[in-house]
JSON list of C-alpha atoms and ligand atoms in Angstrom, two decimals:
[
{"chain": "A", "resi": 1, "resn": "MET", "atom": "CA", "xyz": [2.80, -2.23, 43.37]},
{"chain": "A", "resi": 2, "resn": "SER", "atom": "CA", "xyz": [3.17, -0.83, 39.85]},
{"chain": "A", "resi": 3, "resn": "PRO", "atom": "CA", "xyz": [6.42, -1.75, 38.07]},
{"chain": "A", "resi": 4, "resn": "GLU", "atom": "CA", "xyz": [9.02, 0.84, 37.17]},
{"chain": "A", "resi": 5, "resn": "PHE", "atom": "CA", "xyz": [11.20, 0.57, 34.07]},
{"chain": "A", "resi": 6, "resn": "GLU", "atom": "CA", "xyz": [14.53, 2.01, 32.96]},
{"chain": "A", "resi": 7, "resn": "PRO", "atom": "CA", "xyz": [16.47, 1.85, 29.70]},
{"chain": "A", "resi": 8, "resn": "LEU", "atom": "CA", "xyz": [18.53, -1.33, 29.18]},
{"chain": "A", "resi": 9, "resn": "PHE", "atom": "CA", "xyz": [22.02, -0.23, 30.23]},
{"chain": "A", "resi": 10, "resn": "GLY", "atom": "CA", "xyz": [25.31, -1.40, 28.81]},
{"chain": "A", "resi": 11, "resn": "TYR", "atom": "CA", "xyz": [24.12, -3.58, 25.94]},
{"chain": "A", "resi": 12, "resn": "SER", "atom": "CA", "xyz": [26.34, -3.31, 22.89]},
{"chain": "A", "resi": 13, "resn": "SER", "atom": "CA", "xyz": [25.65, -5.20, 19.70]},
{"chain": "A", "resi": 14, "resn": "MET", "atom": "CA", "xyz": [28.45, -7.20, 18.05]},
{"chain": "A", "resi": 15, "resn": "SER", "atom": "CA", "xyz": [29.28, -8.16, 14.49]},
{"chain": "A", "resi": 16, "resn": "VAL", "atom": "CA", "xyz": [28.75, -11.82, 13.60]},
{"chain": "A", "resi": 17, "resn": "HIS", "atom": "CA", "xyz": [32.51, -12.27, 13.45]},
{"chain": "A", "resi": 18, "resn": "ASP", "atom": "CA", "xyz": [33.02, -10.83, 16.93]},
{"chain": "A", "resi": 19, "resn": "MET", "atom": "CA", "xyz": [30.19, -12.96, 18.29]},
{"chain": "A", "resi": 20, "resn": "GLN", "atom": "CA", "xyz": [31.72, -16.11, 16.85]},
{"chain": "A", "resi": 21, "resn": "GLN", "atom": "CA", "xyz": [35.12, -15.21, 18.25]},
{"chain": "A", "resi": 22, "resn": "ALA", "atom": "CA", "xyz": [33.76, -14.36, 21.71]},
{"chain": "A", "resi": 23, "resn": "ALA", "atom": "CA", "xyz": [31.75, -17.59, 21.82]},
{"chain": "A", "resi": 24, "resn": "LEU", "atom": "CA", "xyz": [34.77, -19.67, 20.79]},
{"chain": "A", "resi": 25, "resn": "GLU", "atom": "CA", "xyz": [37.10, -17.96, 23.24]},
{"chain": "A", "resi": 26, "resn": "ASN", "atom": "CA", "xyz": [34.63, -18.60, 26.02]},
{"chain": "A", "resi": 27, "resn": "LEU", "atom": "CA", "xyz": [34.28, -22.24, 24.95]},
{"chain": "A", "resi": 28, "resn": "GLU", "atom": "CA", "xyz": [38.04, -22.72, 25.06]},
{"chain": "A", "resi": 29, "resn": "ARG", "atom": "CA", "xyz": [38.19, -21.16, 28.52]},
{"chain": "A", "resi": 30, "resn": "MET", "atom": "CA", "xyz": [35.32, -23.29, 29.81]},
{"chain": "A", "resi": 31, "resn": "ARG", "atom": "CA", "xyz": [36.94, -26.43, 28.39]},
{"chain": "A", "resi": 32, "resn": "ARG", "atom": "CA", "xyz": [39.91, -25.78, 30.65]},
{"chain": "A", "resi": 33, "resn": "ARG", "atom": "CA", "xyz": [37.76, -25.89, 33.79]},
{"chain": "A", "resi": 34, "resn": "ARG", "atom": "CA", "xyz": [38.17, -29.10, 35.74]},
{"chain": "A", "resi": 35, "resn": "SER", "atom": "CA", "xyz": [36.95, -30.20, 39.14]},
{"chain": "A", "resi": 36, "resn": "VAL", "atom": "CA", "xyz": [40.13, -30.26, 41.20]},
{"chain": "A", "resi": 37, "resn": "ARG", "atom": "CA", "xyz": [40.78, -32.26, 44.37]},
{"chain": "A", "resi": 38, "resn": "ASP", "atom": "CA", "xyz": [44.52, -31.52, 44.84]},
{"chain": "A", "resi": 39, "resn": "PHE", "atom": "CA", "xyz": [44.73, -27.98, 46.20]},
{"chain": "A", "resi": 40, "resn": "SER", "atom": "CA", "xyz": [47.64, -25.75, 47.16]},
{"chain": "A", "resi": 41, "resn": "PRO", "atom": "CA", "xyz": [47.41, -23.96, 50.54]},
{"chain": "A", "resi": 42, "resn": "VAL", "atom": "CA", "xyz": [48.38, -20.63, 48.90]},
{"chain": "A", "resi": 43, "resn": "PRO", "atom": "CA", "xyz": [45.82, -18.03, 50.01]},
{"chain": "A", "resi": 44, "resn": "ILE", "atom": "CA", "xyz": [43.60, -16.14, 47.58]},
{"chain": "A", "resi": 45, "resn": "PRO", "atom": "CA", "xyz": [42.82, -12.43, 47.81]},
{"chain": "A", "resi": 46, "resn": "ASP", "atom": "CA", "xyz": [39.56, -11.51, 49.55]},
{"chain": "A", "resi": 47, "resn": "SER", "atom": "CA", "xyz": [38.84, -9.00, 46.80]},
{"chain": "A", "resi": 48, "resn": "VAL", "atom": "CA", "xyz": [38.81, -11.74, 44.14]},
{"chain": "A", "resi": 49, "resn": "ILE", "atom": "CA", "xyz": [36.36, -13.85, 46.15]},
{"chain": "A", "resi": 50, "resn": "GLU", "atom": "CA", "xyz": [34.17, -10.81, 46.71]},
{"chain": "A", "resi": 51, "resn": "SER", "atom": "CA", "xyz": [34.06, -9.93, 42.98]},
{"chain": "A", "resi": 52, "resn": "CYS", "atom": "CA", "xyz": [33.21, -13.53, 42.10]},
{"chain": "A", "resi": 53, "resn": "LEU", "atom": "CA", "xyz": [30.43, -13.59, 44.72]},
{"chain": "A", "resi": 54, "resn": "LYS", "atom": "CA", "xyz": [29.07, -10.33, 43.29]},
{"chain": "A", "resi": 55, "resn": "ALA", "atom": "CA", "xyz": [29.05, -12.01, 39.85]},
{"chain": "A", "resi": 56, "resn": "ALA", "atom": "CA", "xyz": [27.04, -14.90, 41.37]},
{"chain": "A", "resi": 57, "resn": "GLY", "atom": "CA", "xyz": [24.67, -12.35, 42.86]},
{"chain": "A", "resi": 58, "resn": "THR", "atom": "CA", "xyz": [23.79, -11.07, 39.36]},
{"chain": "A", "resi": 59, "resn": "ALA", "atom": "CA", "xyz": [22.15, -14.41, 38.47]},
{"chain": "A", "resi": 60, "resn": "PRO", "atom": "CA", "xyz": [18.52, -14.46, 37.38]},
{"chain": "A", "resi": 61, "resn": "SER", "atom": "CA", "xyz": [16.14, -15.94, 39.96]},
{"chain": "A", "resi": 62, "resn": "GLY", "atom": "CA", "xyz": [12.46, -16.69, 40.44]},
{"chain": "A", "resi": 63, "resn": "ALA", "atom": "CA", "xyz": [10.65, -13.33, 40.85]},
{"chain": "A", "resi": 64, "resn": "ASN", "atom": "CA", "xyz": [14.14, -11.86, 41.38]},
{"chain": "A", "resi": 65, "resn": "LEU", "atom": "CA", "xyz": [13.95, -12.98, 45.01]},
{"chain": "A", "resi": 66, "resn": "GLN", "atom": "CA", "xyz": [17.59, -14.18, 45.04]},
{"chain": "A", "resi": 67, "resn": "PRO", "atom": "CA", "xyz": [16.95, -17.13, 47.37]},
{"chain": "A", "resi": 68, "resn": "TRP", "atom": "CA", "xyz": [20.58, -17.85, 48.23]},
{"chain": "A", "resi": 69, "resn": "HIS", "atom": "CA", "xyz": [23.19, -17.30, 50.89]},
{"chain": "A", "resi": 70, "resn": "PHE", "atom": "CA", "xyz": [26.93, -17.80, 50.38]},
{"chain": "A", "resi": 71, "resn": "ALA", "atom": "CA", "xyz": [28.98, -18.55, 53.52]},
{"chain": "A", "resi": 72, "resn": "VAL", "atom": "CA", "xyz": [32.70, -18.02, 52.95]},
{"chain": "A", "resi": 73, "resn": "VAL", "atom": "CA", "xyz": [34.98, -20.03, 55.23]},
{"chain": "A", "resi": 74, "resn": "ARG", "atom": "CA", "xyz": [38.64, -19.16, 55.58]},
{"chain": "A", "resi": 75, "resn": "SER", "atom": "CA", "xyz": [39.26, -19.92, 59.25]},
{"chain": "A", "resi": 76, "resn": "PRO", "atom": "CA", "xyz": [41.48, -23.03, 59.63]},
{"chain": "A", "resi": 77, "resn": "GLU", "atom": "CA", "xyz": [39.56, -23.98, 62.76]},
{"chain": "A", "resi": 78, "resn": "VAL", "atom": "CA", "xyz": [36.18, -23.86, 61.01]},
{"chain": "A", "resi": 79, "resn": "LYS", "atom": "CA", "xyz": [37.58, -25.71, 57.98]},
{"chain": "A", "resi": 80, "resn": "HIS", "atom": "CA", "xyz": [38.85, -28.40, 60.36]},
{"chain": "A", "resi": 81, "resn": "ARG", "atom": "CA", "xyz": [35.43, -28.82, 61.93]},
{"chain": "A", "resi": 82, "resn": "ILE", "atom": "CA", "xyz": [33.83, -29.06, 58.49]},
{"chain": "A", "resi": 83, "resn": "ARG", "atom": "CA", "xyz": [36.35, -31.69, 57.39]},
{"chain": "A", "resi": 84, "resn": "ILE", "atom": "CA", "xyz": [35.76, -33.84, 60.47]},
{"chain": "A", "resi": 85, "resn": "ALA", "atom": "CA", "xyz": [31.96, -33.69, 60.04]},
{"chain": "A", "resi": 86, "resn": "ALA", "atom": "CA", "xyz": [32.06, -34.20, 56.26]},
{"chain": "A", "resi": 87, "resn": "GLU", "atom": "CA", "xyz": [34.41, -37.18, 56.47]},
{"chain": "A", "resi": 88, "resn": "ALA", "atom": "CA", "xyz": [32.14, -38.83, 59.05]},
{"chain": "A", "resi": 89, "resn": "GLU", "atom": "CA", "xyz": [29.19, -38.54, 56.60]},
{"chain": "A", "resi": 90, "resn": "GLU", "atom": "CA", "xyz": [31.32, -39.64, 53.69]},
{"chain": "A", "resi": 91, "resn": "ARG", "atom": "CA", "xyz": [32.60, -42.72, 55.50]},
{"chain": "A", "resi": 92, "resn": "GLU", "atom": "CA", "xyz": [29.05, -43.77, 56.13]},
{"chain": "A", "resi": 93, "resn": "PHE", "atom": "CA", "xyz": [28.18, -43.04, 52.50]},
{"chain": "A", "resi": 94, "resn": "TYR", "atom": "CA", "xyz": [31.02, -45.09, 51.02]},
{"chain": "A", "resi": 95, "resn": "GLU", "atom": "CA", "xyz": [30.81, -47.93, 53.54]},
{"chain": "A", "resi": 96, "resn": "GLN", "atom": "CA", "xyz": [27.06, -48.26, 54.12]},
{"chain": "A", "resi": 97, "resn": "ARG", "atom": "CA", "xyz": [24.60, -45.97, 52.42]},
{"chain": "A", "resi": 98, "resn": "ALA", "atom": "CA", "xyz": [25.67, -45.81, 48.79]},
{"chain": "A", "resi": 99, "resn": "PRO", "atom": "CA", "xyz": [24.05, -48.44, 46.57]},
{"chain": "A", "resi": 100, "resn": "GLN", "atom": "CA", "xyz": [26.47, -50.39, 44.36]},
{"chain": "A", "resi": 101, "resn": "GLU", "atom": "CA", "xyz": [25.09, -48.65, 41.27]},
{"chain": "A", "resi": 102, "resn": "TRP", "atom": "CA", "xyz": [26.12, -45.27, 42.70]},
{"chain": "A", "resi": 103, "resn": "LEU", "atom": "CA", "xyz": [29.57, -46.51, 43.69]},
{"chain": "A", "resi": 104, "resn": "ASP", "atom": "CA", "xyz": [29.99, -47.89, 40.15]},
{"chain": "A", "resi": 105, "resn": "ALA", "atom": "CA", "xyz": [29.06, -44.50, 38.67]},
{"chain": "A", "resi": 106, "resn": "LEU", "atom": "CA", "xyz": [31.64, -42.79, 40.91]},
{"chain": "A", "resi": 107, "resn": "ALA", "atom": "CA", "xyz": [34.44, -45.28, 40.19]},
{"chain": "A", "resi": 108, "resn": "PRO", "atom": "CA", "xyz": [35.97, -43.28, 37.28]},
{"chain": "A", "resi": 109, "resn": "LEU", "atom": "CA", "xyz": [36.45, -40.29, 39.61]},
{"chain": "A", "resi": 110, "resn": "GLY", "atom": "CA", "xyz": [38.54, -42.24, 42.11]},
{"chain": "A", "resi": 111, "resn": "THR", "atom": "CA", "xyz": [36.92, -40.53, 45.11]},
{"chain": "A", "resi": 112, "resn": "ASP", "atom": "CA", "xyz": [36.77, -41.90, 48.64]},
{"chain": "A", "resi": 113, "resn": "ALA", "atom": "CA", "xyz": [35.80, -40.75, 52.13]},
{"chain": "A", "resi": 114, "resn": "ASN", "atom": "CA", "xyz": [39.01, -38.78, 52.73]},
{"chain": "A", "resi": 115, "resn": "LYS", "atom": "CA", "xyz": [38.60, -35.08, 52.07]},
{"chain": "A", "resi": 116, "resn": "PRO", "atom": "CA", "xyz": [41.94, -33.39, 52.92]},
{"chain": "A", "resi": 117, "resn": "PHE", "atom": "CA", "xyz": [41.10, -30.57, 50.47]},
{"chain": "A", "resi": 118, "resn": "LEU", "atom": "CA", "xyz": [38.53, -29.29, 52.98]},
{"chain": "A", "resi": 119, "resn": "GLU", "atom": "CA", "xyz": [41.46, -28.17, 55.12]},
{"chain": "A", "resi": 120, "resn": "VAL", "atom": "CA", "xyz": [44.21, -27.62, 52.54]},
{"chain": "A", "resi": 121, "resn": "ALA", "atom": "CA", "xyz": [42.28, -25.29, 50.23]},
{"chain": "A", "resi": 122, "resn": "PRO", "atom": "CA", "xyz": [42.32, -21.67, 51.42]},
{"chain": "A", "resi": 123, "resn": "CYS", "atom": "CA", "xyz": [38.60, -21.11, 50.98]},
{"chain": "A", "resi": 124, "resn": "LEU", "atom": "CA", "xyz": [35.31, -22.99, 51.19]},
{"chain": "A", "resi": 125, "resn": "ILE", "atom": "CA", "xyz": [32.07, -21.41, 50.01]},
{"chain": "A", "resi": 126, "resn": "VAL", "atom": "CA", "xyz": [28.92, -23.07, 51.27]},
{"chain": "A", "resi": 127, "resn": "ILE", "atom": "CA", "xyz": [25.88, -22.26, 49.14]},
{"chain": "A", "resi": 128, "resn": "PHE", "atom": "CA", "xyz": [22.56, -22.26, 50.96]},
{"chain": "A", "resi": 129, "resn": "ALA", "atom": "CA", "xyz": [19.11, -22.29, 49.32]},
{"chain": "A", "resi": 130, "resn": "LYS", "atom": "CA", "xyz": [16.20, -20.51, 50.99]},
{"chain": "A", "resi": 131, "resn": "ALA", "atom": "CA", "xyz": [12.74, -21.95, 50.36]},
{"chain": "A", "resi": 132, "resn": "TYR", "atom": "CA", "xyz": [11.43, -18.85, 52.12]},
{"chain": "A", "resi": 133, "resn": "ASP", "atom": "CA", "xyz": [12.82, -15.67, 53.64]},
{"chain": "A", "resi": 134, "resn": "LEU", "atom": "CA", "xyz": [12.14, -14.70, 57.22]},
{"chain": "A", "resi": 135, "resn": "LEU", "atom": "CA", "xyz": [10.99, -11.15, 57.97]},
{"chain": "A", "resi": 136, "resn": "PRO", "atom": "CA", "xyz": [12.15, -9.55, 61.22]},
{"chain": "A", "resi": 137, "resn": "ASP", "atom": "CA", "xyz": [8.65, -10.13, 62.69]},
{"chain": "A", "resi": 138, "resn": "GLY", "atom": "CA", "xyz": [8.90, -13.86, 61.92]},
{"chain": "A", "resi": 139, "resn": "ARG", "atom": "CA", "xyz": [6.58, -13.90, 58.87]},
{"chain": "A", "resi": 140, "resn": "ARG", "atom": "CA", "xyz": [7.66, -16.09, 55.94]},
{"chain": "A", "resi": 141, "resn": "VAL", "atom": "CA", "xyz": [8.00, -14.83, 52.37]},
{"chain": "A", "resi": 142, "resn": "LYS", "atom": "CA", "xyz": [7.93, -17.67, 49.86]},
{"chain": "A", "resi": 143, "resn": "ASN", "atom": "CA", "xyz": [10.64, -17.97, 47.20]},
{"chain": "A", "resi": 144, "resn": "TYR", "atom": "CA", "xyz": [10.09, -19.50, 43.73]},
{"chain": "A", "resi": 145, "resn": "TYR", "atom": "CA", "xyz": [12.15, -21.87, 41.56]},
{"chain": "A", "resi": 146, "resn": "VAL", "atom": "CA", "xyz": [14.63, -22.10, 44.39]},
{"chain": "A", "resi": 147, "resn": "SER", "atom": "CA", "xyz": [16.77, -25.02, 43.14]},
{"chain": "A", "resi": 148, "resn": "GLU", "atom": "CA", "xyz": [16.92, -23.59, 39.64]},
{"chain": "A", "resi": 149, "resn": "SER", "atom": "CA", "xyz": [17.85, -20.11, 40.90]},
{"chain": "A", "resi": 150, "resn": "VAL", "atom": "CA", "xyz": [20.52, -21.35, 43.30]},
{"chain": "A", "resi": 151, "resn": "GLY", "atom": "CA", "xyz": [21.90, -23.70, 40.65]},
{"chain": "A", "resi": 152, "resn": "ILE", "atom": "CA", "xyz": [22.24, -20.83, 38.18]},
{"chain": "A", "resi": 153, "resn": "ALA", "atom": "CA", "xyz": [23.95, -18.59, 40.77]},
{"chain": "A", "resi": 154, "resn": "THR", "atom": "CA", "xyz": [26.33, -21.42, 41.65]},
{"chain": "A", "resi": 155, "resn": "GLY", "atom": "CA", "xyz": [27.16, -21.85, 37.97]},
{"chain": "A", "resi": 156, "resn": "PHE", "atom": "CA", "xyz": [27.88, -18.14, 37.69]},
{"chain": "A", "resi": 157, "resn": "LEU", "atom": "CA", "xyz": [30.18, -18.40, 40.73]},
{"chain": "A", "resi": 158, "resn": "ILE", "atom": "CA", "xyz": [32.09, -21.40, 39.38]},
{"chain": "A", "resi": 159, "resn": "GLN", "atom": "CA", "xyz": [32.50, -19.64, 36.04]},
{"chain": "A", "resi": 160, "resn": "ALA", "atom": "CA", "xyz": [33.68, -16.39, 37.69]},
{"chain": "A", "resi": 161, "resn": "LEU", "atom": "CA", "xyz": [36.23, -18.20, 39.85]},
{"chain": "A", "resi": 162, "resn": "HIS", "atom": "CA", "xyz": [37.52, -20.13, 36.85]},
{"chain": "A", "resi": 163, "resn": "GLN", "atom": "CA", "xyz": [37.79, -16.91, 34.84]},
{"chain": "A", "resi": 164, "resn": "ALA", "atom": "CA", "xyz": [39.83, -15.41, 37.71]},
{"chain": "A", "resi": 165, "resn": "GLY", "atom": "CA", "xyz": [42.32, -18.28, 37.56]},
{"chain": "A", "resi": 166, "resn": "LEU", "atom": "CA", "xyz": [41.00, -20.30, 40.50]},
{"chain": "A", "resi": 167, "resn": "ALA", "atom": "CA", "xyz": [40.13, -23.96, 40.68]},
{"chain": "A", "resi": 168, "resn": "THR", "atom": "CA", "xyz": [36.99, -25.32, 42.32]},
{"chain": "A", "resi": 169, "resn": "LEU", "atom": "CA", "xyz": [35.40, -28.55, 43.43]},
{"chain": "A", "resi": 170, "resn": "THR", "atom": "CA", "xyz": [31.64, -28.88, 43.79]},
{"chain": "A", "resi": 171, "resn": "HIS", "atom": "CA", "xyz": [31.55, -31.06, 46.85]},
{"chain": "A", "resi": 172, "resn": "THR", "atom": "CA", "xyz": [28.32, -32.51, 48.23]},
{"chain": "A", "resi": 173, "resn": "PRO", "atom": "CA", "xyz": [28.71, -34.34, 51.51]},
{"chain": "A", "resi": 174, "resn": "SER", "atom": "CA", "xyz": [25.32, -35.79, 52.23]},
{"chain": "A", "resi": 175, "resn": "PRO", "atom": "CA", "xyz": [23.46, -35.09, 54.43]},
{"chain": "A", "resi": 176, "resn": "MET", "atom": "CA", "xyz": [24.83, -31.59, 54.92]},
{"chain": "A", "resi": 177, "resn": "ALA", "atom": "CA", "xyz": [22.80, -30.31, 57.87]},
{"chain": "A", "resi": 178, "resn": "PHE", "atom": "CA", "xyz": [25.99, -30.15, 59.99]},
{"chain": "A", "resi": 179, "resn": "LEU", "atom": "CA", "xyz": [26.87, -27.02, 57.99]},
{"chain": "A", "resi": 180, "resn": "ASN", "atom": "CA", "xyz": [23.93, -25.10, 59.49]},
{"chain": "A", "resi": 181, "resn": "GLU", "atom": "CA", "xyz": [25.26, -25.83, 62.93]},
{"chain": "A", "resi": 182, "resn": "ILE", "atom": "CA", "xyz": [28.94, -25.14, 62.29]},
{"chain": "A", "resi": 183, "resn": "LEU", "atom": "CA", "xyz": [28.22, -21.94, 60.34]},
{"chain": "A", "resi": 184, "resn": "ASP", "atom": "CA", "xyz": [25.34, -20.85, 62.58]},
{"chain": "A", "resi": 185, "resn": "ARG", "atom": "CA", "xyz": [22.88, -20.47, 59.69]},
{"chain": "A", "resi": 186, "resn": "PRO", "atom": "CA", "xyz": [19.11, -20.32, 60.28]},
{"chain": "A", "resi": 187, "resn": "SER", "atom": "CA", "xyz": [16.73, -23.19, 59.63]},
{"chain": "A", "resi": 188, "resn": "ASN", "atom": "CA", "xyz": [15.24, -21.63, 56.46]},
{"chain": "A", "resi": 189, "resn": "GLU", "atom": "CA", "xyz": [18.64, -22.07, 54.78]},
{"chain": "A", "resi": 190, "resn": "ARG", "atom": "CA", "xyz": [19.42, -25.49, 53.31]},
{"chain": "A", "resi": 191, "resn": "PRO", "atom": "CA", "xyz": [23.03, -26.21, 52.31]},
{"chain": "A", "resi": 192, "resn": "THR", "atom": "CA", "xyz": [23.17, -27.33, 48.66]},
{"chain": "A", "resi": 193, "resn": "ILE", "atom": "CA", "xyz": [26.82, -27.34, 47.61]},
{"chain": "A", "resi": 194, "resn": "LEU", "atom": "CA", "xyz": [30.13, -26.89, 49.34]},
{"chain": "A", "resi": 195, "resn": "LEU", "atom": "CA", "xyz": [32.45, -25.23, 46.83]},
{"chain": "A", "resi": 196, "resn": "VAL", "atom": "CA", "xyz": [36.15, -25.77, 47.51]},
{"chain": "A", "resi": 197, "resn": "VAL", "atom": "CA", "xyz": [38.18, -22.86, 46.09]},
{"chain": "A", "resi": 198, "resn": "GLY", "atom": "CA", "xyz": [41.91, -22.31, 45.62]},
{"chain": "A", "resi": 199, "resn": "PHE", "atom": "CA", "xyz": [44.87, -22.86, 43.35]},
{"chain": "A", "resi": 200, "resn": "PRO", "atom": "CA", "xyz": [45.57, -26.37, 42.13]},
{"chain": "A", "resi": 201, "resn": "SER", "atom": "CA", "xyz": [48.63, -27.95, 43.75]},
{"chain": "A", "resi": 202, "resn": "GLU", "atom": "CA", "xyz": [51.69, -28.01, 41.52]},
{"chain": "A", "resi": 203, "resn": "ASN", "atom": "CA", "xyz": [51.29, -31.66, 40.57]},
{"chain": "A", "resi": 204, "resn": "ALA", "atom": "CA", "xyz": [47.51, -31.81, 40.67]},
{"chain": "A", "resi": 205, "resn": "MET", "atom": "CA", "xyz": [46.02, -34.85, 38.99]},
{"chain": "A", "resi": 206, "resn": "VAL", "atom": "CA", "xyz": [42.48, -35.04, 37.61]},
{"chain": "A", "resi": 207, "resn": "PRO", "atom": "CA", "xyz": [40.57, -38.09, 36.43]},
{"chain": "A", "resi": 208, "resn": "LYS", "atom": "CA", "xyz": [40.79, -38.89, 32.74]},
{"chain": "A", "resi": 209, "resn": "ILE", "atom": "CA", "xyz": [37.14, -38.43, 31.84]},
{"chain": "A", "resi": 210, "resn": "GLY", "atom": "CA", "xyz": [35.43, -36.75, 28.91]},
{"chain": "A", "resi": 211, "resn": "LYS", "atom": "CA", "xyz": [32.35, -34.70, 28.12]},
{"chain": "A", "resi": 212, "resn": "LYS", "atom": "CA", "xyz": [29.49, -35.70, 25.84]},
{"chain": "A", "resi": 213, "resn": "THR", "atom": "CA", "xyz": [29.60, -34.35, 22.29]},
{"chain": "A", "resi": 214, "resn": "LEU", "atom": "CA", "xyz": [27.10, -31.72, 21.20]},
{"chain": "A", "resi": 215, "resn": "ALA", "atom": "CA", "xyz": [25.21, -34.33, 19.16]},
{"chain": "A", "resi": 216, "resn": "GLU", "atom": "CA", "xyz": [24.86, -36.45, 22.27]},
{"chain": "A", "resi": 217, "resn": "PHE", "atom": "CA", "xyz": [23.34, -33.72, 24.42]},
{"chain": "A", "resi": 218, "resn": "ALA", "atom": "CA", "xyz": [21.55, -31.31, 22.10]},
{"chain": "A", "resi": 219, "resn": "SER", "atom": "CA", "xyz": [18.83, -31.47, 19.46]},
{"chain": "A", "resi": 220, "resn": "PHE", "atom": "CA", "xyz": [17.80, -28.73, 17.05]},
{"chain": "A", "resi": 221, "resn": "HIS", "atom": "CA", "xyz": [14.19, -28.22, 15.94]},
{"chain": "B", "resi": 301, "resn": "LIG", "atom": "N1", "xyz": [29.74, -37.01, 48.20]},
{"chain": "B", "resi": 301, "resn": "LIG", "atom": "C1", "xyz": [30.69, -38.06, 47.91]},
{"chain": "B", "resi": 301, "resn": "LIG", "atom": "C2", "xyz": [30.29, -38.90, 46.74]},
{"chain": "B", "resi": 301, "resn": "LIG", "atom": "C3", "xyz": [30.23, -38.22, 45.43]},
{"chain": "B", "resi": 301, "resn": "LIG", "atom": "C4", "xyz": [29.00, -38.14, 44.79]},
{"chain": "B", "resi": 301, "resn": "LIG", "atom": "C5", "xyz": [28.91, -37.61, 43.54]},
{"chain": "B", "resi": 301, "resn": "LIG", "atom": "I1", "xyz": [27.13, -37.62, 42.61]},
{"chain": "B", "resi": 301, "resn": "LIG", "atom": "C6", "xyz": [30.06, -37.11, 42.89]},
{"chain": "B", "resi": 301, "resn": "LIG", "atom": "O1", "xyz": [29.97, -36.56, 41.62]},
{"chain": "B", "resi": 301, "resn": "LIG", "atom": "C7", "xyz": [31.30, -37.21, 43.52]},
{"chain": "B", "resi": 301, "resn": "LIG", "atom": "C8", "xyz": [31.36, -37.76, 44.81]},
{"chain": "B", "resi": 301, "resn": "LIG", "atom": "C9", "xyz": [32.10, -37.48, 47.75]},
{"chain": "B", "resi": 301, "resn": "LIG", "atom": "O2", "xyz": [32.26, -36.27, 47.69]},
{"chain": "B", "resi": 301, "resn": "LIG", "atom": "O3", "xyz": [33.06, -38.25, 47.70]}
]
């Protein structure tokens, strides 16, 4: 198939001053994003979730194959089932499976096997990665750079939700195969992250932890 091209649409150049200001404003906004575990039950508008999902859907991906599926859960009954299944996995993780080194790394976050936010928060978004797509006749079409692509789309989603005034938690009960069953997703979809979405509760607390400095995580050549 021969490629077709079109003019780059919507690009507008900026002065150096405007670039610096935009970059700093974005940095300040991103610095205010925190992973939240204390959610309010106040519902969020469907239209906001849809716009944020559309933003995620603009992410770059291997060969532009967009190897992701986002399952949005708002039903209290489905959230309840997810909480029960996730807490069962988490109990096993905290009590049996996690090596001491992992538990030590998690200690500053103060997490445990109880996940009330899975029911309290108004919305859960489960992000699935597709190693291949299935055609209607059953043939498989391979996807490329799947983890990278899905990770980028998830980052776009977290950023869009934050920008829209919502809090998130990237939650990873492990293993997560129970999500295929509860959400009736096909076997070519692997759950990667369960994103908890909502407003923080009025007195939400977050762990006192910091981020690395630029010098600690970047080098310039
Ligand atoms: N899935 C567990 C443990 C956990 C693991 C990591 I890596 C974290 O950054 C946080 C928690 C839980 O959700 O409690």
